[in-house]
Coordinates of C-alpha atoms and ligand atoms in Angstrom, one line a residue:
X1 CA 155.8 152.3 -227.6
X2 CA 154.5 149.0 -226.2
X3 CA 154.1 146.5 -229.0
X4 CA 150.8 144.8 -229.6
X5 CA 151.8 141.1 -229.6
X6 CA 150.1 138.3 -231.5
X7 CA 149.2 136.6 -228.2
X8 CA 149.4 137.1 -224.5
X9 CA 148.0 136.0 -221.1
X10 CA 145.1 137.6 -219.2
X11 CA 145.8 137.3 -215.5
X12 CA 143.3 138.8 -213.0
X13 CA 143.7 139.8 -209.3
X14 CA 141.8 136.7 -208.4
X15 CA 144.3 134.6 -210.3
X16 CA 147.1 136.2 -208.4
X17 CA 145.4 135.7 -205.1
X18 CA 144.9 132.0 -205.9
X19 CA 148.6 131.6 -206.5
X20 CA 149.5 133.5 -203.3
X21 CA 147.3 131.2 -201.2
X22 CA 149.2 128.2 -202.5
X23 CA 152.4 129.9 -201.6
X24 CA 151.1 130.2 -198.0
X25 CA 150.0 126.6 -197.9
X26 CA 151.8 123.4 -197.0
X27 CA 151.9 122.1 -200.6
X28 CA 153.9 123.8 -203.3
X29 CA 153.8 120.7 -205.4
X30 CA 152.0 117.3 -205.4
X31 CA 149.3 118.8 -203.2
X32 CA 145.5 119.2 -203.4
X33 CA 145.3 122.1 -205.9
X34 CA 147.1 120.1 -208.6
X35 CA 144.5 117.4 -208.3
X36 CA 141.7 120.0 -208.3
X37 CA 143.0 121.5 -211.5
X38 CA 143.1 118.1 -213.1
X39 CA 139.6 117.4 -212.0
X40 CA 138.4 120.7 -213.3
X41 CA 139.8 120.2 -216.8
X42 CA 138.6 116.6 -217.0
X43 CA 135.1 117.6 -215.9
X44 CA 135.1 120.6 -218.3
X45 CA 136.0 118.6 -221.4
X46 CA 134.2 115.4 -220.4
X47 CA 137.2 113.1 -220.0
X48 CA 137.5 110.7 -217.1
X49 CA 141.1 111.3 -216.3
X50 CA 143.6 114.2 -216.5
X51 CA 147.3 114.2 -215.8
X52 CA 148.9 117.7 -215.4
X53 CA 152.5 118.2 -216.6
X54 CA 155.1 121.0 -216.6
X55 CA 154.4 121.6 -220.4
X56 CA 152.4 120.3 -223.3
X57 CA 155.7 119.1 -224.7
X58 CA 156.2 116.7 -221.8
X59 CA 152.5 115.7 -222.0
X60 CA 153.1 114.7 -225.6
X61 CA 156.2 112.8 -224.6
X62 CA 154.4 110.8 -221.8
X63 CA 151.4 110.3 -224.1
X64 CA 153.7 108.6 -226.7
X65 CA 155.3 106.5 -223.9
X66 CA 152.0 105.6 -222.5
X67 CA 150.9 104.3 -225.9
X68 CA 154.1 102.3 -226.1
X69 CA 155.9 104.3 -228.8
X70 CA 159.6 103.2 -229.0
X71 CA 162.4 102.3 -231.3
X72 CA 161.3 101.0 -234.7
X73 CA 157.9 102.7 -234.4
X74 CA 156.6 105.4 -236.8
X75 CA 154.6 108.5 -235.7
X76 CA 152.9 110.9 -238.1
X77 CA 151.8 114.4 -237.5
X78 CA 150.8 117.5 -239.5
X79 CA 153.5 119.3 -241.5
X80 CA 152.2 122.6 -240.2
X81 CA 152.7 122.5 -236.4
X82 CA 155.0 123.5 -233.6
X83 CA 158.1 121.2 -233.4
X84 CA 156.9 119.7 -230.1
X85 CA 154.2 117.7 -232.0
X86 CA 156.9 115.6 -233.7
X87 CA 159.9 115.9 -231.3
X88 CA 157.9 113.8 -228.8
X89 CA 158.2 110.8 -231.1
X90 CA 161.9 111.3 -231.6
X91 CA 162.4 111.4 -227.8
X92 CA 161.0 107.9 -227.7
X93 CA 163.4 106.7 -230.4
X94 CA 160.7 106.4 -233.0
X95 CA 160.8 108.0 -236.5
X96 CA 158.4 110.7 -237.7
X97 CA 156.7 111.5 -240.9
X98 CA 154.5 114.4 -242.0
X99 CA 151.1 114.7 -243.6
X100 CA 150.4 117.8 -245.7
X101 CA 147.7 120.2 -244.8
X102 CA 144.2 121.0 -246.1
X103 CA 144.2 124.3 -248.1
X104 CA 141.1 125.6 -246.4
X105 CA 141.4 124.6 -242.7
X106 CA 145.3 124.3 -242.6
X107 CA 144.8 121.2 -240.5
X108 CA 146.2 117.9 -241.5
X109 CA 144.5 116.9 -244.8
X110 CA 142.2 113.9 -244.6
X111 CA 142.8 113.2 -248.3
X112 CA 146.6 113.2 -247.9
X113 CA 146.3 111.1 -244.8
X114 CA 144.1 108.6 -246.6
X115 CA 146.5 108.3 -249.6
X116 CA 149.6 108.1 -247.4
X117 CA 148.1 105.3 -245.3
X118 CA 147.2 103.3 -248.3
X119 CA 150.8 103.6 -249.6
X120 CA 152.3 102.9 -246.2
X121 CA 150.2 99.7 -245.8
X122 CA 151.7 98.4 -249.1
X123 CA 155.2 99.2 -247.9
X124 CA 154.6 97.7 -244.4
X125 CA 155.3 101.1 -242.9
X126 CA 152.1 102.1 -241.1
X127 CA 152.3 104.5 -238.2
X128 CA 151.7 103.4 -234.7
X129 CA 150.4 106.8 -233.6
X130 CA 149.0 109.7 -235.6
X131 CA 149.0 113.2 -233.9
X132 CA 146.5 115.5 -235.4
X133 CA 147.0 119.1 -234.4
X134 CA 143.9 121.4 -234.0
X135 CA 145.6 124.3 -235.6
X136 CA 144.6 127.8 -234.6
X137 CA 142.0 126.2 -232.2
X138 CA 139.9 124.6 -234.9
X139 CA 139.5 120.9 -234.4
X140 CA 140.5 118.4 -237.1
X141 CA 137.8 116.2 -238.6
X142 CA 138.2 113.6 -235.8
X143 CA 135.4 111.3 -236.9
X144 CA 137.2 110.7 -240.2
X145 CA 140.6 110.3 -238.6
X146 CA 139.1 107.9 -236.1
X147 CA 137.5 105.8 -238.9
X148 CA 141.0 105.6 -240.5
X149 CA 142.5 104.5 -237.2
X150 CA 140.1 101.6 -237.0
X151 CA 140.9 100.6 -240.6
X152 CA 144.7 100.8 -240.2
X153 CA 145.1 100.2 -236.5
X154 CA 147.0 103.3 -235.3
X155 CA 146.4 105.2 -232.1
X156 CA 145.5 108.9 -231.9
X157 CA 147.0 111.7 -229.7
X158 CA 145.2 115.0 -230.3
X159 CA 147.6 117.9 -230.0
X160 CA 144.9 120.3 -228.7
X161 CA 147.5 122.9 -227.5
X162 CA 145.5 125.5 -229.3
X163 CA 142.1 124.2 -228.7
X164 CA 141.0 124.0 -225.0
X165 CA 137.5 125.5 -224.9
X166 CA 136.7 124.5 -228.5
X167 CA 134.2 121.9 -229.7
X168 CA 134.0 119.3 -232.4
X169 CA 130.4 118.9 -233.5
X170 CA 128.5 119.3 -230.2
X171 CA 131.2 118.0 -227.9
X172 CA 134.2 119.6 -226.2
X173 CA 137.6 118.9 -227.5
X174 CA 139.3 116.5 -225.1
X175 CA 136.3 114.2 -224.4
X176 CA 138.1 111.3 -226.0
X177 CA 135.3 110.0 -228.3
X178 CA 137.7 109.9 -231.3
X179 CA 141.1 109.5 -229.7
X180 CA 143.2 107.9 -227.0
X181 CA 144.8 110.9 -225.4
X182 CA 144.3 114.7 -225.9
X183 CA 147.0 117.2 -224.9
X184 CA 146.5 120.8 -223.9
X185 CA 149.1 123.6 -223.4
X186 CA 149.0 126.3 -220.8
X187 CA 151.9 128.5 -222.2
X188 CA 151.0 132.2 -221.7
X189 CA 150.1 132.7 -225.4
X190 CA 147.6 129.8 -225.3
X191 CA 143.9 130.0 -224.3
X192 CA 144.4 129.7 -220.5
X193 CA 147.8 129.7 -218.8
X194 CA 149.8 128.3 -215.9
X195 CA 153.1 130.1 -216.9
X196 CA 154.4 126.8 -218.3
X197 CA 152.3 123.7 -218.2
X198 CA 150.3 121.1 -220.0
X199 CA 147.8 118.3 -219.5
X200 CA 147.0 115.0 -221.0
X201 CA 143.4 113.8 -220.7
X202 CA 142.0 110.4 -221.5
X203 CA 139.0 108.2 -220.9
X204 CA 141.2 105.1 -220.4
X205 CA 142.1 104.3 -216.8
X206 CA 145.0 102.2 -218.0
X207 CA 146.5 105.1 -220.1
X208 CA 145.9 107.5 -217.2
X209 CA 147.9 105.2 -214.9
X210 CA 150.8 105.0 -217.5
X211 CA 150.8 108.8 -218.1
X212 CA 151.1 109.3 -214.3
X213 CA 153.9 106.7 -214.1
X214 CA 156.0 108.3 -216.8
X215 CA 155.3 111.8 -215.4
X216 CA 157.1 110.9 -212.2
X217 CA 160.2 108.8 -212.7
X218 CA 158.3 105.6 -213.6
X219 CA 157.7 105.2 -209.8
X220 CA 154.6 103.6 -208.4
X221 CA 153.4 103.2 -204.8
X222 CA 150.5 100.9 -205.8
X223 CA 151.1 97.5 -204.3
X224 CA 149.4 95.7 -207.1
X225 CA 151.9 97.3 -209.6
X226 CA 155.0 96.4 -207.6
X227 CA 157.1 93.4 -207.9
X228 CA 156.6 91.0 -204.9
X229 CA 159.4 91.2 -202.3
X230 CA 160.0 89.3 -199.0
X231 CA 157.5 90.4 -196.4
X232 CA 160.1 91.7 -193.9
X233 CA 161.6 94.2 -196.5
X234 CA 160.2 97.8 -196.7
X235 CA 159.2 98.8 -200.3
X236 CA 156.9 101.8 -200.1
X237 CA 157.6 102.5 -203.8
X238 CA 159.3 101.0 -206.8
X239 CA 160.6 102.3 -210.0
X240 CA 159.0 100.0 -212.6
X241 CA 159.6 102.1 -215.8
X242 CA 162.1 104.8 -216.9
X243 CA 160.1 108.0 -216.4
X244 CA 160.9 111.7 -215.9
X245 CA 160.1 114.5 -213.6
X246 CA 157.4 116.3 -215.6
X247 CA 155.2 117.3 -212.7
X248 CA 153.3 120.6 -212.5
X249 CA 153.6 122.6 -209.3
X250 CA 150.5 123.5 -207.2
X251 CA 151.6 127.1 -207.7
X252 CA 151.0 126.7 -211.4
X253 CA 147.9 124.6 -211.0
X254 CA 146.4 127.4 -208.8
X255 CA 146.7 129.8 -211.7
X256 CA 145.3 127.2 -214.1
X257 CA 142.4 126.3 -211.8
X258 CA 141.4 129.9 -211.4
X259 CA 141.7 130.6 -215.2
X260 CA 139.3 127.7 -215.9
X261 CA 136.5 129.9 -214.5
X262 CA 137.0 132.4 -217.4
X263 CA 137.8 129.8 -220.1
X264 CA 134.4 130.2 -221.9
X265 CA 134.5 133.9 -221.6
X266 CA 138.1 133.9 -223.1
X267 CA 136.9 131.9 -226.1
X268 CA 133.8 134.0 -226.6
X269 CA 135.9 137.1 -226.6
X270 CA 138.3 135.5 -229.2
X271 CA 135.2 134.9 -231.4
X272 CA 134.2 138.5 -231.1
X273 CA 137.6 139.6 -232.1
X274 CA 137.6 137.2 -235.1
X275 CA 134.2 138.4 -236.3
X276 CA 135.4 142.0 -236.3
X277 CA 138.6 141.0 -238.2
X278 CA 136.4 139.0 -240.7
X279 CA 134.2 142.0 -241.3
X280 CA 136.8 144.8 -241.4
X281 CA 139.5 143.1 -243.3
X282 CA 137.3 141.5 -246.0
X283 CA 138.1 144.0 -248.7
X284 CA 141.8 143.5 -248.4
X285 CA 143.8 141.2 -250.7
X286 CA 144.0 138.5 -248.1
X287 CA 142.3 135.3 -247.1
X288 CA 140.9 135.3 -243.6
X289 CA 140.6 131.9 -241.7
X290 CA 137.8 129.6 -242.7
X291 CA 135.5 128.4 -240.0
X292 CA 133.8 125.0 -240.4
X293 CA 130.2 125.1 -239.4
X294 CA 130.2 122.0 -237.2
X295 CA 133.3 123.1 -235.3
X296 CA 133.5 125.7 -232.5
X297 CA 137.1 127.0 -232.7
X298 CA 139.0 128.1 -229.6
X299 CA 140.5 130.8 -231.9
X300 CA 144.0 130.5 -230.5
X301 CA 145.4 132.2 -233.6
X302 CA 144.0 134.4 -236.4
X303 CA 146.2 133.9 -239.5
X304 CA 145.7 136.0 -242.6
X305 CA 147.1 134.9 -246.0
X306 CA 148.5 137.5 -248.3
X307 CA 147.1 136.8 -251.8
X308 CA 149.9 137.0 -254.3
X309 CA 147.5 137.3 -257.2
X310 CA 146.0 140.4 -255.8
X311 CA 148.9 142.4 -254.3
X312 CA 152.6 143.0 -254.9
X313 CA 153.2 143.4 -251.1
X314 CA 154.8 140.2 -249.9
X315 CA 154.2 138.4 -246.6
X316 CA 157.7 139.4 -245.4
X317 CA 157.1 143.1 -246.2
X318 CA 153.8 143.0 -244.4
X319 CA 155.4 141.3 -241.4
X320 CA 158.1 144.0 -241.2
X321 CA 155.7 146.9 -241.8
X322 CA 153.4 145.6 -239.1
X323 CA 156.5 145.5 -236.8
X324 CA 157.5 149.1 -237.7
X325 CA 154.0 150.1 -236.7
X326 CA 154.2 148.5 -233.3
X327 CA 152.5 145.2 -234.1
X328 CA 154.4 142.1 -233.5
X329 CA 152.8 139.5 -235.8
X330 CA 154.1 136.0 -236.0
X331 CA 154.2 133.0 -238.4
X332 CA 152.7 129.7 -237.4
X333 CA 154.5 127.7 -238.7
X334 CA 157.6 126.9 -240.7
X335 CA 156.9 123.3 -241.8
X336 CA 158.5 121.2 -239.2
X337 CA 160.5 119.1 -241.7
X338 CA 162.1 122.4 -243.1
X339 CA 163.8 123.0 -239.7
X340 CA 167.6 122.4 -240.1
X341 CA 167.5 119.6 -237.6
X342 CA 164.8 117.8 -239.6
X343 CA 166.5 118.4 -242.9
X344 CA 169.5 116.6 -241.4
X345 CA 167.2 113.6 -240.9
X346 CA 166.7 113.6 -244.7
X347 CA 163.6 115.7 -245.2
X348 CA 163.7 117.9 -248.3
X349 CA 162.0 121.1 -249.5
X350 CA 158.9 120.4 -251.5
X351 CA 157.8 117.5 -249.4
X352 CA 154.4 119.0 -248.3
X353 CA 153.6 121.7 -250.9
X354 CA 150.5 123.0 -249.2
X355 CA 152.2 123.5 -245.9
X356 CA 155.1 125.3 -247.8
X357 CA 152.6 127.6 -249.5
X358 CA 151.1 128.5 -246.1
X359 CA 154.5 129.2 -244.7
X360 CA 155.1 131.6 -247.6
X361 CA 151.9 133.7 -247.3
X362 CA 150.5 133.4 -243.8
X363 CA 150.8 135.8 -240.9
X364 CA 149.2 135.5 -237.4
X365 CA 147.9 138.9 -236.3
X366 CA 147.1 139.8 -232.7
X367 CA 144.4 137.5 -231.2
X368 CA 143.9 137.2 -227.4
X369 CA 141.1 137.7 -225.0
X370 CA 142.5 140.9 -223.5
X371 CA 143.2 142.6 -226.8
X372 CA 141.5 145.9 -226.4
X373 CA 139.1 147.4 -229.0
X374 CA 141.5 150.3 -229.5
X375 CA 144.4 148.0 -230.1
X376 CA 142.3 145.9 -232.6
X377 CA 141.4 149.2 -234.3
X378 CA 145.1 150.0 -234.7
X379 CA 145.8 146.5 -236.1
X380 CA 143.0 146.9 -238.6
X381 CA 144.0 150.4 -239.7
X382 CA 147.7 149.5 -240.1
X383 CA 146.7 146.5 -242.2
X384 CA 144.6 148.8 -244.4
X385 CA 147.5 151.2 -244.8
X386 CA 149.8 148.4 -245.8
X387 CA 147.5 146.4 -248.0
X388 CA 144.6 148.6 -248.9
Ligands
PLP1 C1 152.5 125.4 -227.8 C2 152.4 124.1 -228.5 C3 153.0 122.9 -228.0 C4 154.0 122.9 -226.8 O1 153.4 123.5 -225.7 P1 154.3 123.8 -224.4 O2 153.3 123.8 -223.3 O3 155.0 125.1 -224.7 O4 155.3 122.7 -224.3 C5 152.8 121.8 -228.7 N1 152.1 121.8 -229.8 C6 151.5 122.9 -230.3 C7 150.7 122.8 -231.6 C8 151.7 124.1 -229.7 O5 151.2 125.2 -230.2

């Protein structure tokens, strides 16, 4: 039996044809389709500039570099996120720290952030950059985080890997009103896909230039950025920083560009699926995700939390029983600092209690645009059998 997974891509014939036409063209990479994809995403979310990369992980890395993160700097992110949100700071030689989550939205808690900043200021250990993560596709409260950034002088990178197509208040995530850079992921389980891929969007021309520089070896061919050399020497490009090869191919960009046409449809379908889960799971001993009224989630994930007061069935038992019934659920996430690598850096169990509680009772159940009604019926009835 084919398992129903927690997330998967939706690739159409038109998507496939778009990829094929790039394969027949002159440009497999660094060509026109890559630029069109960047323009499409920038226009969609209302950002001025977009820089496509080969993953969101590399977009987060170049975003940190563009903001000047280096040795001796401190970067903060949410305790409940994928490891890439904090690894990007370590790549730059900076140190990381974690903010506990809000018990209702599971996003970084504004209260914890406020307290932690006040303490850090006294110790002279303020972060240079804070990376809020829009968990499950629901934006963080960006106005409040932005107000704190003005008070304490840190920069903001939104990790919107889950959130393309979502809105904060009336505006699309990525428009840059409340942050310096926003990063999207196009991994197949995310909202739209390029196979592997990511993008950093910004309204700052200077940051866009630096993102582009670090994406491609630190090389520039802009005369005004190059060091002057004698007139008779040929210097069509110069390496002026230590960058990487993080470029996205046009093959990938063709898939992404074509997927953009269905982005709104994908997110609407995710909302329909969420509404049905909300309705049909409401009598079970679980907590369904809370949706803030002024935020339009992209609904990347639909986590349920098994209520320990109301049932003896544990999260782990539920997870395994789902699996035995053909449903491959997942857990998002183990608090980053509880990963063995991070524990070796000195982080200890108990550091962010709310994130640890989430880790102990949450399960992400199937949620993706192409989830069929029949498959959703199966998920709902299996959950009723296990927990009802
Ligand atoms: C998926 C994800 C990433 C990394 O995305 P890639 O494109 O796979 O590198 C980063 N942060 C979060 C929150 C994610 O979910």
